[in-house]
Short mmCIF file of C-alpha atoms and ligand atoms in Angstrom, two decimals:
data_model
loop_
_atom_site.label_atom_id
_atom_site.label_comp_id
_atom_site.label_asym_id
_atom_site.label_seq_id
_atom_site.Cartn_x
_atom_site.Cartn_y
_atom_site.Cartn_z
CA UNK L 1 66.50 50.09 73.70
CA UNK L 2 66.57 54.16 74.25
CA UNK L 3 69.50 55.39 72.34
CA UNK L 4 71.49 57.46 74.97
CA UNK L 5 71.51 61.16 75.09
CA UNK L 6 74.25 63.05 75.48
CA UNK L 7 74.14 66.74 76.42
CA UNK L 8 75.22 69.14 74.09
CA UNK L 9 78.81 70.13 74.69
CA UNK L 10 78.00 73.69 73.27
CA UNK L 11 80.52 75.50 70.89
CA UNK L 12 83.96 75.18 71.42
CA UNK L 13 85.78 78.10 72.89
CA UNK L 14 87.59 78.22 69.37
CA UNK L 15 84.71 78.40 67.62
CA UNK L 16 82.29 80.57 69.39
CA UNK L 17 79.84 81.97 66.66
CA UNK L 18 79.76 85.36 66.07
CA UNK L 19 76.35 87.24 67.66
CA UNK L 20 73.46 86.97 65.77
CA UNK L 21 72.99 90.43 65.00
CA UNK L 22 75.99 92.39 65.29
CA UNK L 23 75.59 95.80 66.49
CA UNK L 24 77.36 97.39 63.07
CA UNK L 25 75.61 94.66 60.62
CA UNK L 26 75.18 96.28 57.19
CA UNK L 27 77.03 99.57 57.91
CA UNK L 28 80.47 99.89 55.97
CA UNK L 29 83.51 101.80 57.21
CA UNK L 30 86.58 103.21 55.51
CA UNK L 31 89.57 103.51 58.01
CA UNK L 32 92.82 105.31 56.36
CA UNK L 33 96.15 103.78 57.26
CA UNK L 34 94.75 100.78 57.94
CA UNK L 35 97.17 98.69 57.51
CA UNK L 36 99.27 99.60 61.01
CA UNK L 37 98.74 100.15 64.52
CA UNK L 38 95.81 101.91 65.68
CA UNK L 39 94.40 102.15 61.77
CA UNK L 40 94.20 98.08 61.87
CA UNK L 41 92.94 98.04 65.02
CA UNK L 42 90.09 100.20 64.38
CA UNK L 43 89.36 98.20 60.95
CA UNK L 44 89.65 94.96 63.49
CA UNK L 45 86.85 96.34 65.72
CA UNK L 46 84.53 97.61 63.53
CA UNK L 47 85.08 94.42 61.19
CA UNK L 48 83.98 92.32 63.99
CA UNK L 49 81.14 94.51 64.74
CA UNK L 50 79.72 93.18 61.68
CA UNK L 51 81.12 96.20 59.23
CA UNK L 52 82.67 95.48 55.76
CA UNK L 53 85.56 97.37 56.31
CA UNK L 54 87.66 99.17 53.22
CA UNK L 55 91.01 98.85 54.53
CA UNK L 56 92.65 102.12 52.98
CA UNK L 57 96.63 102.23 53.27
CA UNK L 58 99.62 102.74 50.19
CA UNK L 59 100.88 99.49 52.49
CA UNK L 60 100.22 97.33 50.09
CA UNK L 61 100.92 94.00 51.40
CA UNK L 62 99.76 94.47 54.79
CA UNK L 63 96.49 96.42 54.03
CA UNK L 64 95.70 93.41 51.18
CA UNK L 65 96.66 90.66 54.20
CA UNK L 66 94.39 92.83 56.54
CA UNK L 67 91.34 93.03 54.11
CA UNK L 68 91.36 88.83 53.45
CA UNK L 69 91.53 88.57 57.42
CA UNK L 70 88.47 90.59 58.19
CA UNK L 71 86.64 89.89 54.65
CA UNK L 72 86.92 93.82 53.73
CA UNK L 73 87.95 95.37 50.44
CA UNK L 74 91.56 96.96 50.29
CA UNK L 75 92.41 100.11 48.72
CA UNK L 76 96.26 100.86 47.91
CA UNK L 77 96.21 104.28 47.60
CA UNK L 78 99.10 106.88 48.47
CA UNK L 79 97.05 109.48 50.57
CA UNK L 80 98.91 112.39 50.04
CA UNK L 81 97.96 112.48 46.48
CA UNK L 82 94.62 114.27 45.98
CA UNK L 83 93.24 112.52 42.29
CA UNK L 84 94.13 109.13 44.22
CA UNK L 85 91.65 110.17 47.39
CA UNK L 86 89.06 111.41 44.92
CA UNK L 87 88.99 107.79 43.55
CA UNK L 88 88.22 105.98 47.14
CA UNK L 89 84.56 104.64 47.66
CA UNK L 90 82.30 107.32 48.66
CA UNK L 91 79.59 105.20 50.28
CA UNK L 92 80.42 104.89 53.63
CA UNK L 93 78.30 104.88 56.84
CA UNK L 94 81.64 105.27 58.91
CA UNK L 95 84.41 107.17 58.18
CA UNK L 96 87.76 106.79 60.29
CA UNK L 97 90.29 109.64 59.52
CA UNK L 98 93.08 107.80 61.12
CA UNK L 99 96.36 107.87 58.55
CA UNK L 100 99.36 109.65 60.02
CA UNK L 101 103.43 110.54 60.07
CA UNK L 102 105.66 112.07 62.34
CA UNK L 103 108.65 114.69 61.45
CA UNK L 104 110.63 115.81 64.32
CA UNK L 105 112.53 119.13 63.69
CA UNK L 106 113.01 122.45 65.08
CA UNK L 107 110.78 125.05 63.28
CA UNK L 108 113.40 126.86 61.76
CA UNK L 109 115.24 123.67 60.47
CA UNK L 110 111.93 122.09 59.29
CA UNK L 111 111.54 120.96 55.60
CA UNK L 112 108.99 123.02 54.15
CA UNK L 113 107.79 120.06 51.93
CA UNK L 114 107.41 117.83 54.82
CA UNK L 115 105.41 120.07 56.55
CA UNK L 116 103.18 120.49 53.48
CA UNK L 117 103.19 116.20 53.64
CA UNK L 118 102.02 116.23 56.95
CA UNK L 119 98.75 119.04 56.53
CA UNK L 120 98.01 116.49 52.61
CA UNK L 121 97.74 113.77 54.77
CA UNK L 122 96.41 114.78 57.69
CA UNK L 123 94.20 117.19 56.90
CA UNK L 124 93.48 117.99 53.09
CA UNK L 125 92.63 114.08 52.88
CA UNK L 126 90.30 114.03 55.70
CA UNK L 127 88.50 117.02 54.22
CA UNK L 128 88.39 115.41 50.67
CA UNK L 129 87.28 112.00 52.13
CA UNK L 130 84.25 113.35 53.75
CA UNK L 131 83.28 116.22 51.29
CA UNK L 132 82.69 113.13 49.21
CA UNK L 133 81.23 110.52 52.08
CA UNK L 134 79.15 113.03 53.82
CA UNK L 135 76.23 112.99 50.64
CA UNK L 136 75.83 109.90 51.26
CA UNK L 137 75.44 109.73 54.69
CA UNK L 138 72.71 112.75 54.77
CA UNK L 139 70.88 110.69 51.96
CA UNK L 140 70.88 107.87 54.28
CA UNK L 141 70.29 109.46 57.43
CA UNK L 142 73.00 107.91 59.68
CA UNK L 143 76.97 108.07 59.39
CA UNK L 144 79.78 108.05 62.37
CA UNK L 145 82.97 110.15 61.53
CA UNK L 146 85.80 109.71 63.77
CA UNK L 147 89.22 111.23 63.27
CA UNK L 148 92.21 110.38 65.32
CA UNK L 149 93.37 113.03 66.42
CA UNK L 150 96.22 112.97 69.09
CA UNK L 151 96.75 114.83 72.94
CA UNK L 152 98.76 116.64 70.24
CA UNK L 153 95.41 118.21 68.61
CA UNK L 154 95.15 119.51 72.32
CA UNK L 155 98.76 120.36 73.46
CA UNK L 156 101.66 121.68 72.00
CA UNK L 157 105.00 119.82 72.10
CA UNK L 158 108.48 121.83 70.59
CA UNK L 159 109.95 119.97 67.86
CA UNK L 160 106.49 118.90 66.31
CA UNK L 161 105.16 121.80 64.52
CA UNK L 162 103.87 120.10 61.06
CA UNK L 163 102.26 117.26 63.48
CA UNK L 164 100.45 120.01 66.22
CA UNK L 165 99.58 122.08 63.15
CA UNK L 166 97.69 119.27 61.94
CA UNK L 167 96.34 117.54 64.49
CA UNK L 168 94.76 121.10 65.49
CA UNK L 169 93.53 121.62 61.96
CA UNK L 170 91.99 118.13 62.14
CA UNK L 171 90.28 119.08 65.12
CA UNK L 172 88.22 122.37 63.53
CA UNK L 173 87.27 120.42 60.81
CA UNK L 174 86.03 117.62 63.34
CA UNK L 175 83.46 120.78 65.30
CA UNK L 176 82.56 122.00 62.11
CA UNK L 177 81.25 118.51 60.04
CA UNK L 178 79.55 117.97 63.58
CA UNK L 179 77.83 121.28 63.33
CA UNK L 180 76.57 120.80 59.76
CA UNK L 181 75.86 117.13 59.73
CA UNK L 182 73.82 117.55 62.84
CA UNK L 183 70.56 117.48 61.46
CA UNK L 184 71.16 114.07 59.45
CA UNK L 185 72.03 111.72 62.25
CA UNK L 186 75.61 112.02 61.69
CA UNK L 187 78.21 112.79 64.43
CA UNK L 188 81.84 113.76 64.05
CA UNK L 189 84.37 113.29 67.05
CA UNK L 190 88.13 112.92 67.84
CA UNK L 191 89.57 110.72 69.87
CA UNK L 192 93.10 112.09 70.98
CA UNK L 193 95.03 109.46 72.56
CA UNK L 194 98.60 110.02 73.92
CA UNK L 195 101.70 107.72 73.28
CA UNK L 196 100.24 104.31 71.85
CA UNK L 197 102.56 101.30 71.02
CA UNK L 198 102.38 101.23 67.43
CA UNK L 199 105.17 100.98 64.62
CA UNK L 200 105.31 105.36 64.55
CA UNK L 201 105.79 105.41 68.28
CA UNK L 202 108.31 102.44 68.56
CA UNK L 203 110.51 104.13 65.73
CA UNK L 204 110.05 107.10 67.97
CA UNK L 205 111.56 105.85 71.01
CA UNK L 206 114.41 104.12 68.94
CA UNK L 207 115.77 107.14 67.66
CA UNK L 208 115.20 109.23 70.82
CA UNK L 209 117.30 106.54 72.32
CA UNK L 210 120.08 106.81 70.01
CA UNK L 211 119.64 110.45 69.71
CA UNK L 212 119.96 110.76 74.06
CA UNK L 213 122.24 108.04 74.90
CA UNK L 214 119.38 106.60 76.96
CA UNK L 215 117.59 103.26 77.59
CA UNK L 216 114.48 103.10 75.70
CA UNK L 217 112.71 102.55 79.02
CA UNK L 218 113.94 105.58 79.81
CA UNK L 219 112.43 107.23 76.80
CA UNK L 220 109.13 105.67 77.47
CA UNK L 221 109.28 107.10 81.38
CA UNK L 222 111.13 110.21 81.39
CA UNK L 223 110.69 111.65 78.13
CA UNK L 224 107.41 110.57 75.80
CA UNK L 225 105.41 110.18 79.30
CA UNK L 226 106.86 112.64 81.39
CA UNK L 227 103.58 115.06 80.95
CA UNK L 228 100.99 112.22 81.62
CA UNK L 229 100.12 110.95 84.70
CA UNK L 230 99.84 107.26 83.60
CA UNK L 231 103.30 105.62 83.05
CA UNK L 232 102.42 103.61 80.52
CA UNK L 233 101.98 103.38 76.63
CA UNK L 234 98.41 102.92 75.78
CA UNK L 235 97.33 99.61 73.26
CA UNK L 236 96.03 100.01 70.13
CA UNK L 237 92.82 98.03 70.98
CA UNK L 238 92.44 100.36 73.77
CA UNK L 239 91.82 103.17 71.04
CA UNK L 240 90.26 100.92 68.98
CA UNK L 241 87.35 100.24 71.58
CA UNK L 242 86.74 104.00 72.13
CA UNK L 243 86.12 104.47 68.46
CA UNK L 244 83.62 101.39 68.15
CA UNK L 245 81.86 102.87 70.94
CA UNK L 246 81.49 105.98 69.24
CA UNK L 247 80.19 104.01 65.92
CA UNK L 248 77.34 102.45 68.18
CA UNK L 249 73.79 103.23 68.17
CA UNK L 250 73.83 105.22 71.75
CA UNK L 251 75.87 107.72 70.81
CA UNK L 252 74.29 109.95 68.76
CA UNK L 253 74.28 113.01 70.82
CA UNK L 254 77.86 113.04 71.42
CA UNK L 255 79.13 114.97 68.70
CA UNK L 256 82.15 117.82 68.23
CA UNK L 257 83.62 116.71 71.14
CA UNK L 258 87.08 115.34 71.48
CA UNK L 259 87.56 111.98 73.67
CA UNK L 260 91.73 112.32 75.38
CA UNK L 261 92.76 108.77 76.30
CA UNK L 262 96.09 110.78 77.40
CA UNK L 263 96.77 109.14 80.95
CA UNK L 264 95.85 112.67 82.31
CA UNK L 265 98.23 114.25 79.95
CA UNK L 266 95.52 117.57 79.15
CA UNK L 267 94.79 117.07 83.46
CA UNK L 268 97.63 119.02 84.09
P1 NAD I 301 101.42 103.76 62.11
O1 NAD I 301 103.24 104.33 61.67
O2 NAD I 301 101.53 102.29 62.78
O3 NAD I 301 100.28 103.78 61.09
C1 NAD I 301 99.98 104.73 60.01
C2 NAD I 301 99.61 103.94 58.87
O4 NAD I 301 99.64 105.12 58.06
C3 NAD I 301 100.38 102.99 58.20
O5 NAD I 301 99.76 101.62 57.71
C4 NAD I 301 100.93 103.54 56.86
O6 NAD I 301 101.62 103.04 55.97
C5 NAD I 301 99.57 104.81 57.07
N1 NAD I 301 100.23 106.15 55.83
C6 NAD I 301 100.90 106.78 56.09
N2 NAD I 301 101.25 107.65 55.36
C7 NAD I 301 100.26 107.06 53.99
C8 NAD I 301 99.70 107.93 53.04
N3 NAD I 301 100.48 109.02 52.28
N4 NAD I 301 99.00 107.19 52.13
C9 NAD I 301 98.82 106.00 52.75
N5 NAD I 301 99.00 105.45 54.45
C10 NAD I 301 99.44 106.08 54.68
O7 NAD I 301 100.83 104.92 63.28
P2 NAD I 301 99.90 104.95 64.32
O8 NAD I 301 101.24 105.56 65.91
O9 NAD I 301 98.84 103.63 64.25
O10 NAD I 301 98.92 106.20 64.15
C11 NAD I 301 97.81 106.36 63.64
C12 NAD I 301 97.02 107.57 63.55
O11 NAD I 301 97.10 108.00 65.07
C13 NAD I 301 98.04 108.81 63.49
O12 NAD I 301 96.99 110.13 63.15
C14 NAD I 301 98.81 109.34 64.77
O13 NAD I 301 98.79 110.74 64.67
C15 NAD I 301 97.45 108.88 65.69
N6 NAD I 301 98.44 109.31 66.87
C16 NAD I 301 99.12 108.03 67.03
C17 NAD I 301 99.88 107.94 68.68
C18 NAD I 301 100.70 107.23 68.64
O14 NAD I 301 101.23 107.24 70.19
N7 NAD I 301 101.34 105.77 67.80
C19 NAD I 301 99.17 109.17 69.41
C20 NAD I 301 97.94 110.11 68.67
C21 NAD I 301 97.71 109.74 67.77
#
């Protein structure tokens, strides 16, 4: 008697195998500030596309747990320490300069040491990482630098002198790298989000609600997104998707640009 044939049910929706030839197979990515928010979403997206990801952050537990989750390597480093930055791996094909912090105060009350710290983490550290990783990219003839700037790399807001200064500087660094790297198959671009739903912003919402005595919804709609045409926070995964696209094979001619993801803020 013939054995009954059962149609192959195919993979269950929970066990869909990864694509046979993922976009970034064989590539290595280094993402700073990867333990939280936008950096975390970028690390997850790059790993899902096949890259081995160096998860760099000072938040040890979160960095290690993410590295385990995505099969990457955790580097627990304080990015305000130049000596520590110079111990990071220098062989990445993709660098996402993402780590950042905010401090809000008028210029005449802004603590100078806080200003200097923000420039170190958000400008000097990207520079140090790039001066170590670019030679390898040049040698291999391929590389992608994505700098997570901000709408504040393109526009100013009061009380954010250190952050706005740092993001404008990062925009400049990104463009210089684009020019120097152009003959080597290496691109350098900024992604410039408006407000993204991350711990950095959630803390600001809570602070401002307390300071102004208004609800958190009012802070988002009337204060933070006042200059944005779209009155919604951006999701970290949406930023990561743009970063992944810039790291893909069809974007070799996009360099020295700043991709605004700001709900129309800079259209004003
Ligand atoms: P986040 O606070 O969620 O994450 C920042 C990460 O950077 C954290 O894991 C933190 O530990 C790490 N980090 C900060 N200082 C560090 C240091 N000295 N050493 C090592 N790690 C350090 O922030 P986020 O909102 O995901 O922001 C990420 C980047 O995106 C920042 O550069 C920020 O300026 C930029 N950005 C954020 C928004 C937003 O609305 N959230 C908008 C535009 C741009």
